[in-house]
Amino acid sequence: KQEVTQIPAALSVPEGENLVLNCSFTDSAIYNLQWFRQDPGKGLTSLLLIQSSQREQTSGRLNASLDKSSGRSTLYIAASQPGDSATYLCAVEDSGTYKYIFGTGTRLKVLA
Amino acid sequence: DGGITQSPKYLFRKEGQNVTLSCEQNLNHDAMYWYRQDPGQGLRLIYYSQIVNDFQKGDIAEGYSVSREKKESFPLTVTSAQKNPTAFYLCASQDSAYNEQFFGPGTRLTVL
């Protein structure tokens, strides 16, 4: 059974710092991996989607990488800003069921 | 403006009542999903529909029901059989090109 883990559960950094959020999954048979942002009391906003054949995707200050063989993905945020404060979730699309399995998220706080 | 709308934003239910949560999308996506989010847990799949007039149970379908009579609409009914319905409910749709998921703003259901 596919399981998705995100460590740490919470992270505080000073403004301007570059940071890395981690996502690991137990079964490398995935179709896609998607990173989301969630603000308190709101829905999820899609940030980046990496297909299984890709190694990374970039959007602005965000870069996500995928290493299927080791069951890992990272989300790199450059030059963090207070507006980046939110919970970041990763989800993998299981290639057997085509369902997305979600991690519990990393709650990020960027201090001004 | 393309997107997913959910209503109401907040919903209060008395014990023994059925309530229906609305989800509408104008993204022309075939697939739609209902998730439940509880504090400290990842999103859990309740029901999903790949096409009009067809839907499947997810991991926690007991006490819930759905219908999919129109492509744009996927309402979720929380029945009195659901023993612990207080949660944040998220609706999503998925594009068929990349299987990317897009989410609505959510409905917070509280049982009084």
PDB file of C-alpha atoms in Angstrom:
ATOM      1  CA  LYS A   1       0.000   0.000   0.000  1.00  0.00           C
ATOM      2  CA  GLN A   2       1.413   3.372  -1.059  1.00  0.00           C
ATOM      3  CA  GLU A   3       2.286   5.723   1.796  1.00  0.00           C
ATOM      4  CA  VAL A   4       3.473   9.322   1.502  1.00  0.00           C
ATOM      5  CA  THR A   5       5.504  11.008   4.236  1.00  0.00           C
ATOM      6  CA  GLN A   6       6.525  14.639   4.599  1.00  0.00           C
ATOM      7  CA  ILE A   7       9.205  15.630   7.068  1.00  0.00           C
ATOM      8  CA  PRO A   8       9.418  17.962   8.916  1.00  0.00           C
ATOM      9  CA  ALA A   9       5.803  18.583   9.882  1.00  0.00           C
ATOM     10  CA  ALA A  10       6.601  22.248  10.571  1.00  0.00           C
ATOM     11  CA  LEU A  11       9.415  24.612   9.651  1.00  0.00           C
ATOM     12  CA  SER A  12      10.241  28.255  10.478  1.00  0.00           C
ATOM     13  CA  VAL A  13      12.844  30.184   8.495  1.00  0.00           C
ATOM     14  CA  PRO A  14      13.908  33.834   8.246  1.00  0.00           C
ATOM     15  CA  GLU A  15      12.904  35.785   5.161  1.00  0.00           C
ATOM     16  CA  GLY A  16      15.306  35.446   2.225  1.00  0.00           C
ATOM     17  CA  GLU A  17      16.464  31.936   3.062  1.00  0.00           C
ATOM     18  CA  ASN A  18      16.466  29.174   0.446  1.00  0.00           C
ATOM     19  CA  LEU A  19      14.729  26.055   1.719  1.00  0.00           C
ATOM     20  CA  VAL A  20      13.917  22.480   0.786  1.00  0.00           C
ATOM     21  CA  LEU A  21      10.769  20.541   1.643  1.00  0.00           C
ATOM     22  CA  ASN A  22      10.873  16.766   1.482  1.00  0.00           C
ATOM     23  CA  CYS A  23       8.390  14.140   0.332  1.00  0.00           C
ATOM     24  CA  SER A  24       8.976  10.386   0.348  1.00  0.00           C
ATOM     25  CA  PHE A  25       6.806   7.559  -0.934  1.00  0.00           C
ATOM     26  CA  THR A  26       7.011   3.818  -0.376  1.00  0.00           C
ATOM     27  CA  ASP A  27       6.158   2.439  -3.854  1.00  0.00           C
ATOM     28  CA  SER A  28       8.096   3.740  -6.866  1.00  0.00           C
ATOM     29  CA  ALA A  29       5.290   2.701  -9.262  1.00  0.00           C
ATOM     30  CA  ILE A  30       3.804   6.171  -9.625  1.00  0.00           C
ATOM     31  CA  TYR A  31       2.321   8.000 -12.583  1.00  0.00           C
ATOM     32  CA  ASN A  32       2.642  11.615 -11.396  1.00  0.00           C
ATOM     33  CA  LEU A  33       3.722  13.593  -8.363  1.00  0.00           C
ATOM     34  CA  GLN A  34       2.014  16.885  -7.575  1.00  0.00           C
ATOM     35  CA  TRP A  35       2.952  19.626  -5.078  1.00  0.00           C
ATOM     36  CA  PHE A  36       0.229  21.821  -3.591  1.00  0.00           C
ATOM     37  CA  ARG A  37       0.004  24.854  -1.339  1.00  0.00           C
ATOM     38  CA  GLN A  38      -2.795  25.240   1.219  1.00  0.00           C
ATOM     39  CA  ASP A  39      -3.519  28.427   3.145  1.00  0.00           C
ATOM     40  CA  PRO A  40      -5.459  28.133   6.445  1.00  0.00           C
ATOM     41  CA  GLY A  41      -9.114  27.303   5.849  1.00  0.00           C
ATOM     42  CA  LYS A  42      -8.684  27.254   2.065  1.00  0.00           C
ATOM     43  CA  GLY A  43      -8.543  24.709  -0.718  1.00  0.00           C
ATOM     44  CA  LEU A  44      -5.378  23.349  -2.324  1.00  0.00           C
ATOM     45  CA  THR A  45      -3.562  25.296  -5.030  1.00  0.00           C
ATOM     46  CA  SER A  46      -1.543  23.263  -7.523  1.00  0.00           C
ATOM     47  CA  LEU A  47       2.091  24.392  -7.676  1.00  0.00           C
ATOM     48  CA  LEU A  48       3.912  21.860  -9.827  1.00  0.00           C
ATOM     49  CA  LEU A  49       3.211  18.494 -11.417  1.00  0.00           C
ATOM     50  CA  ILE A  50       6.053  16.123 -12.308  1.00  0.00           C
ATOM     51  CA  GLN A  51       5.320  13.223 -14.612  1.00  0.00           C
ATOM     52  CA  SER A  52       7.054   9.919 -13.887  1.00  0.00           C
ATOM     53  CA  SER A  53       9.351  10.340 -16.914  1.00  0.00           C
ATOM     54  CA  GLN A  54      10.545  13.775 -15.730  1.00  0.00           C
ATOM     55  CA  ARG A  55      13.245  14.614 -13.187  1.00  0.00           C
ATOM     56  CA  GLU A  56      12.220  18.168 -12.303  1.00  0.00           C
ATOM     57  CA  GLN A  57       9.850  21.054 -12.943  1.00  0.00           C
ATOM     58  CA  THR A  58      10.320  24.764 -12.311  1.00  0.00           C
ATOM     59  CA  SER A  59       7.903  27.628 -11.801  1.00  0.00           C
ATOM     60  CA  GLY A  60       9.298  30.991 -10.751  1.00  0.00           C
ATOM     61  CA  ARG A  61      11.095  30.582  -7.402  1.00  0.00           C
ATOM     62  CA  LEU A  62       9.923  26.982  -7.075  1.00  0.00           C
ATOM     63  CA  ASN A  63      11.759  23.903  -8.295  1.00  0.00           C
ATOM     64  CA  ALA A  64      10.528  20.358  -7.698  1.00  0.00           C
ATOM     65  CA  SER A  65      12.640  17.270  -8.318  1.00  0.00           C
ATOM     66  CA  LEU A  66      11.667  13.620  -8.513  1.00  0.00           C
ATOM     67  CA  ASP A  67      13.776  10.505  -7.917  1.00  0.00           C
ATOM     68  CA  LYS A  68      11.412   7.592  -8.460  1.00  0.00           C
ATOM     69  CA  SER A  69      13.941   4.874  -7.719  1.00  0.00           C
ATOM     70  CA  SER A  70      14.608   6.210  -4.234  1.00  0.00           C
ATOM     71  CA  GLY A  71      10.995   7.253  -3.610  1.00  0.00           C
ATOM     72  CA  ARG A  72      11.792  10.897  -3.019  1.00  0.00           C
ATOM     73  CA  SER A  73      10.777  14.355  -4.181  1.00  0.00           C
ATOM     74  CA  THR A  74      11.954  17.750  -3.010  1.00  0.00           C
ATOM     75  CA  LEU A  75      10.408  21.189  -3.364  1.00  0.00           C
ATOM     76  CA  TYR A  76      13.023  23.951  -3.402  1.00  0.00           C
ATOM     77  CA  ILE A  77      11.873  27.481  -2.602  1.00  0.00           C
ATOM     78  CA  ALA A  78      14.366  30.230  -3.421  1.00  0.00           C
ATOM     79  CA  ALA A  79      14.566  33.530  -1.553  1.00  0.00           C
ATOM     80  CA  SER A  80      11.612  32.790   0.734  1.00  0.00           C
ATOM     81  CA  GLN A  81       9.106  35.536   1.526  1.00  0.00           C
ATOM     82  CA  PRO A  82       6.486  35.915   4.304  1.00  0.00           C
ATOM     83  CA  GLY A  83       3.826  35.342   1.630  1.00  0.00           C
ATOM     84  CA  ASP A  84       5.194  31.815   1.171  1.00  0.00           C
ATOM     85  CA  SER A  85       3.900  30.911   4.641  1.00  0.00           C
ATOM     86  CA  ALA A  86       1.418  28.059   4.150  1.00  0.00           C
ATOM     87  CA  THR A  87       1.150  24.278   4.333  1.00  0.00           C
ATOM     88  CA  TYR A  88       2.781  22.441   1.444  1.00  0.00           C
ATOM     89  CA  LEU A  89       1.427  19.018   0.483  1.00  0.00           C
ATOM     90  CA  CYS A  90       2.726  16.458  -1.938  1.00  0.00           C
ATOM     91  CA  ALA A  91       0.635  13.747  -3.558  1.00  0.00           C
ATOM     92  CA  VAL A  92       1.573  10.782  -5.730  1.00  0.00           C
ATOM     93  CA  GLU A  93      -0.671   9.239  -8.351  1.00  0.00           C
ATOM     94  CA  ASP A  94      -0.451   5.499  -7.858  1.00  0.00           C
ATOM     95  CA  SER A  95       0.097   3.806 -11.233  1.00  0.00           C
ATOM     96  CA  GLY A  96      -1.948   0.781 -10.204  1.00  0.00           C
ATOM     97  CA  THR A  97      -5.111   2.590  -9.108  1.00  0.00           C
ATOM     98  CA  TYR A  98      -4.616   6.054 -10.693  1.00  0.00           C
ATOM     99  CA  LYS A  99      -5.651   7.534  -7.348  1.00  0.00           C
ATOM    100  CA  TYR A 100      -3.697  10.301  -5.640  1.00  0.00           C
ATOM    101  CA  ILE A 101      -2.260   9.535  -2.188  1.00  0.00           C
ATOM    102  CA  PHE A 102      -1.523  12.605  -0.079  1.00  0.00           C
ATOM    103  CA  GLY A 103       1.093  13.352   2.559  1.00  0.00           C
ATOM    104  CA  THR A 104       0.137  15.204   5.728  1.00  0.00           C
ATOM    105  CA  GLY A 105       2.043  18.329   4.710  1.00  0.00           C
ATOM    106  CA  THR A 106       4.804  20.618   5.962  1.00  0.00           C
ATOM    107  CA  ARG A 107       3.612  23.813   7.654  1.00  0.00           C
ATOM    108  CA  LEU A 108       6.024  26.583   6.634  1.00  0.00           C
ATOM    109  CA  LYS A 109       6.375  29.925   8.383  1.00  0.00           C
ATOM    110  CA  VAL A 110       8.652  32.572   6.862  1.00  0.00           C
ATOM    111  CA  LEU A 111       9.554  35.240   9.400  1.00  0.00           C
ATOM    112  CA  ALA A 112       9.877  38.879   8.311  1.00  0.00           C
TER     113      ALA A 112
ATOM    114  CA  ASP B   1     -13.188  32.481 -15.056  1.00  0.00           C
ATOM    115  CA  GLY B   2     -12.534  28.724 -15.048  1.00  0.00           C
ATOM    116  CA  GLY B   3     -12.558  26.902 -11.751  1.00  0.00           C
ATOM    117  CA  ILE B   4     -14.304  24.854  -9.115  1.00  0.00           C
ATOM    118  CA  THR B   5     -16.899  26.247  -6.736  1.00  0.00           C
ATOM    119  CA  GLN B   6     -18.118  24.664  -3.531  1.00  0.00           C
ATOM    120  CA  SER B   7     -21.053  25.753  -1.437  1.00  0.00           C
ATOM    121  CA  PRO B   8     -21.757  26.504   1.271  1.00  0.00           C
ATOM    122  CA  LYS B   9     -18.440  27.573   2.805  1.00  0.00           C
ATOM    123  CA  TYR B  10     -19.669  26.651   6.302  1.00  0.00           C
ATOM    124  CA  LEU B  11     -22.391  24.129   7.144  1.00  0.00           C
ATOM    125  CA  PHE B  12     -23.851  23.115  10.467  1.00  0.00           C
ATOM    126  CA  ARG B  13     -25.710  19.851  10.908  1.00  0.00           C
ATOM    127  CA  LYS B  14     -27.777  18.517  13.749  1.00  0.00           C
ATOM    128  CA  GLU B  15     -27.509  14.902  14.772  1.00  0.00           C
ATOM    129  CA  GLY B  16     -29.610  12.654  12.519  1.00  0.00           C
ATOM    130  CA  GLN B  17     -29.774  15.082   9.590  1.00  0.00           C
ATOM    131  CA  ASN B  18     -28.622  14.499   6.041  1.00  0.00           C
ATOM    132  CA  VAL B  19     -26.831  17.410   4.377  1.00  0.00           C
ATOM    133  CA  THR B  20     -25.685  17.934   0.783  1.00  0.00           C
ATOM    134  CA  LEU B  21     -22.488  19.709  -0.236  1.00  0.00           C
ATOM    135  CA  SER B  22     -22.368  21.258  -3.681  1.00  0.00           C
ATOM    136  CA  CYS B  23     -19.440  21.066  -6.133  1.00  0.00           C
ATOM    137  CA  GLU B  24     -19.526  22.648  -9.601  1.00  0.00           C
ATOM    138  CA  GLN B  25     -16.736  22.939 -12.177  1.00  0.00           C
ATOM    139  CA  ASN B  26     -16.494  24.724 -15.524  1.00  0.00           C
ATOM    140  CA  LEU B  27     -13.122  23.262 -16.523  1.00  0.00           C
ATOM    141  CA  ASN B  28     -14.723  20.648 -18.789  1.00  0.00           C
ATOM    142  CA  HIS B  29     -13.044  17.858 -16.806  1.00  0.00           C
ATOM    143  CA  ASP B  30     -14.516  14.361 -16.906  1.00  0.00           C
ATOM    144  CA  ALA B  31     -13.125  13.206 -13.539  1.00  0.00           C
ATOM    145  CA  MET B  32     -14.231  14.620 -10.187  1.00  0.00           C
ATOM    146  CA  TYR B  33     -13.326  13.698  -6.615  1.00  0.00           C
ATOM    147  CA  TRP B  34     -14.445  14.232  -3.022  1.00  0.00           C
ATOM    148  CA  TYR B  35     -11.882  14.249  -0.198  1.00  0.00           C
ATOM    149  CA  ARG B  36     -12.140  14.687   3.533  1.00  0.00           C
ATOM    150  CA  GLN B  37      -9.417  16.522   5.503  1.00  0.00           C
ATOM    151  CA  ASP B  38      -9.010  16.167   9.276  1.00  0.00           C
ATOM    152  CA  PRO B  39      -6.370  17.941  11.383  1.00  0.00           C
ATOM    153  CA  GLY B  40      -3.007  16.189  11.237  1.00  0.00           C
ATOM    154  CA  GLN B  41      -4.132  13.762   8.524  1.00  0.00           C
ATOM    155  CA  GLY B  42      -3.662  13.698   4.804  1.00  0.00           C
ATOM    156  CA  LEU B  43      -6.621  14.010   2.458  1.00  0.00           C
ATOM    157  CA  ARG B  44      -8.715  10.841   2.307  1.00  0.00           C
ATOM    158  CA  LEU B  45     -10.744   9.890  -0.766  1.00  0.00           C
ATOM    159  CA  ILE B  46     -14.499   9.522  -0.234  1.00  0.00           C
ATOM    160  CA  TYR B  47     -15.912   9.036  -3.755  1.00  0.00           C
ATOM    161  CA  TYR B  48     -14.789   9.693  -7.305  1.00  0.00           C
ATOM    162  CA  SER B  49     -16.366   9.805 -10.735  1.00  0.00           C
ATOM    163  CA  GLN B  50     -14.541   9.297 -14.033  1.00  0.00           C
ATOM    164  CA  ILE B  51     -17.540  10.061 -16.222  1.00  0.00           C
ATOM    165  CA  VAL B  52     -21.163  11.183 -16.063  1.00  0.00           C
ATOM    166  CA  ASN B  53     -23.583   8.644 -14.521  1.00  0.00           C
ATOM    167  CA  ASP B  54     -20.735   6.600 -13.057  1.00  0.00           C
ATOM    168  CA  PHE B  55     -18.943   6.814  -9.698  1.00  0.00           C
ATOM    169  CA  GLN B  56     -16.847   4.594  -7.411  1.00  0.00           C
ATOM    170  CA  LYS B  57     -16.284   4.370  -3.676  1.00  0.00           C
ATOM    171  CA  GLY B  58     -13.029   5.661  -2.303  1.00  0.00           C
ATOM    172  CA  ASP B  59     -11.313   4.642   0.924  1.00  0.00           C
ATOM    173  CA  ILE B  60     -13.887   6.063   3.375  1.00  0.00           C
ATOM    174  CA  ALA B  61     -17.269   5.948   1.558  1.00  0.00           C
ATOM    175  CA  GLU B  62     -19.381   4.657   4.457  1.00  0.00           C
ATOM    176  CA  GLY B  63     -22.032   7.201   5.481  1.00  0.00           C
ATOM    177  CA  TYR B  64     -21.697   9.224   2.255  1.00  0.00           C
ATOM    178  CA  SER B  65     -23.482   9.191  -1.102  1.00  0.00           C
ATOM    179  CA  VAL B  66     -22.960  10.990  -4.425  1.00  0.00           C
ATOM    180  CA  SER B  67     -24.554  11.489  -7.824  1.00  0.00           C
ATOM    181  CA  ARG B  68     -23.131  12.525 -11.182  1.00  0.00           C
ATOM    182  CA  GLU B  69     -26.016  13.486 -13.458  1.00  0.00           C
ATOM    183  CA  LYS B  70     -24.142  16.321 -15.171  1.00  0.00           C
ATOM    184  CA  LYS B  71     -20.505  16.699 -16.159  1.00  0.00           C
ATOM    185  CA  GLU B  72     -20.262  19.985 -14.257  1.00  0.00           C
ATOM    186  CA  SER B  73     -21.764  18.846 -10.970  1.00  0.00           C
ATOM    187  CA  PHE B  74     -20.793  16.249  -8.318  1.00  0.00           C
ATOM    188  CA  PRO B  75     -22.800  16.767  -5.090  1.00  0.00           C
ATOM    189  CA  LEU B  76     -21.921  14.898  -1.899  1.00  0.00           C
ATOM    190  CA  THR B  77     -24.537  13.912   0.697  1.00  0.00           C
ATOM    191  CA  VAL B  78     -23.397  13.293   4.244  1.00  0.00           C
ATOM    192  CA  THR B  79     -25.967  10.965   5.772  1.00  0.00           C
ATOM    193  CA  SER B  80     -26.896  10.362   9.391  1.00  0.00           C
ATOM    194  CA  ALA B  81     -25.008   7.051   9.118  1.00  0.00           C
ATOM    195  CA  GLN B  82     -21.690   8.954   9.082  1.00  0.00           C
ATOM    196  CA  LYS B  83     -20.689   8.847  12.748  1.00  0.00           C
ATOM    197  CA  ASN B  84     -18.029  11.534  12.754  1.00  0.00           C
ATOM    198  CA  PRO B  85     -18.821  13.971   9.932  1.00  0.00           C
ATOM    199  CA  THR B  86     -17.174  17.109  11.361  1.00  0.00           C
ATOM    200  CA  ALA B  87     -14.358  17.841   8.898  1.00  0.00           C
ATOM    201  CA  PHE B  88     -13.211  19.986   5.981  1.00  0.00           C
ATOM    202  CA  TYR B  89     -14.524  18.649   2.652  1.00  0.00           C
ATOM    203  CA  LEU B  90     -12.671  19.278  -0.593  1.00  0.00           C
ATOM    204  CA  CYS B  91     -13.878  18.705  -4.131  1.00  0.00           C
ATOM    205  CA  ALA B  92     -11.437  18.311  -7.016  1.00  0.00           C
ATOM    206  CA  SER B  93     -11.497  17.756 -10.741  1.00  0.00           C
ATOM    207  CA  GLN B  94      -8.766  16.280 -12.891  1.00  0.00           C
ATOM    208  CA  ASP B  95      -7.672  17.101 -16.420  1.00  0.00           C
ATOM    209  CA  SER B  96      -7.301  14.139 -18.744  1.00  0.00           C
ATOM    210  CA  ALA B  97      -4.127  15.396 -20.479  1.00  0.00           C
ATOM    211  CA  TYR B  98      -1.748  15.301 -17.497  1.00  0.00           C
ATOM    212  CA  ASN B  99      -3.972  13.960 -14.682  1.00  0.00           C
ATOM    213  CA  GLU B 100      -3.386  17.196 -12.788  1.00  0.00           C
ATOM    214  CA  GLN B 101      -5.844  17.781  -9.938  1.00  0.00           C
ATOM    215  CA  PHE B 102      -7.498  21.125  -9.224  1.00  0.00           C
ATOM    216  CA  PHE B 103      -9.347  21.882  -6.017  1.00  0.00           C
ATOM    217  CA  GLY B 104     -12.288  23.972  -4.873  1.00  0.00           C
ATOM    218  CA  PRO B 105     -12.215  26.240  -1.792  1.00  0.00           C
ATOM    219  CA  GLY B 106     -13.744  23.627   0.530  1.00  0.00           C
ATOM    220  CA  THR B 107     -16.758  23.303   2.832  1.00  0.00           C
ATOM    221  CA  ARG B 108     -16.338  23.098   6.593  1.00  0.00           C
ATOM    222  CA  LEU B 109     -19.029  20.871   8.115  1.00  0.00           C
ATOM    223  CA  THR B 110     -19.700  20.965  11.847  1.00  0.00           C
ATOM    224  CA  VAL B 111     -22.095  18.698  13.703  1.00  0.00           C
ATOM    225  CA  LEU B 112     -23.895  20.431  16.568  1.00  0.00           C
TER     226      LEU B 112
END
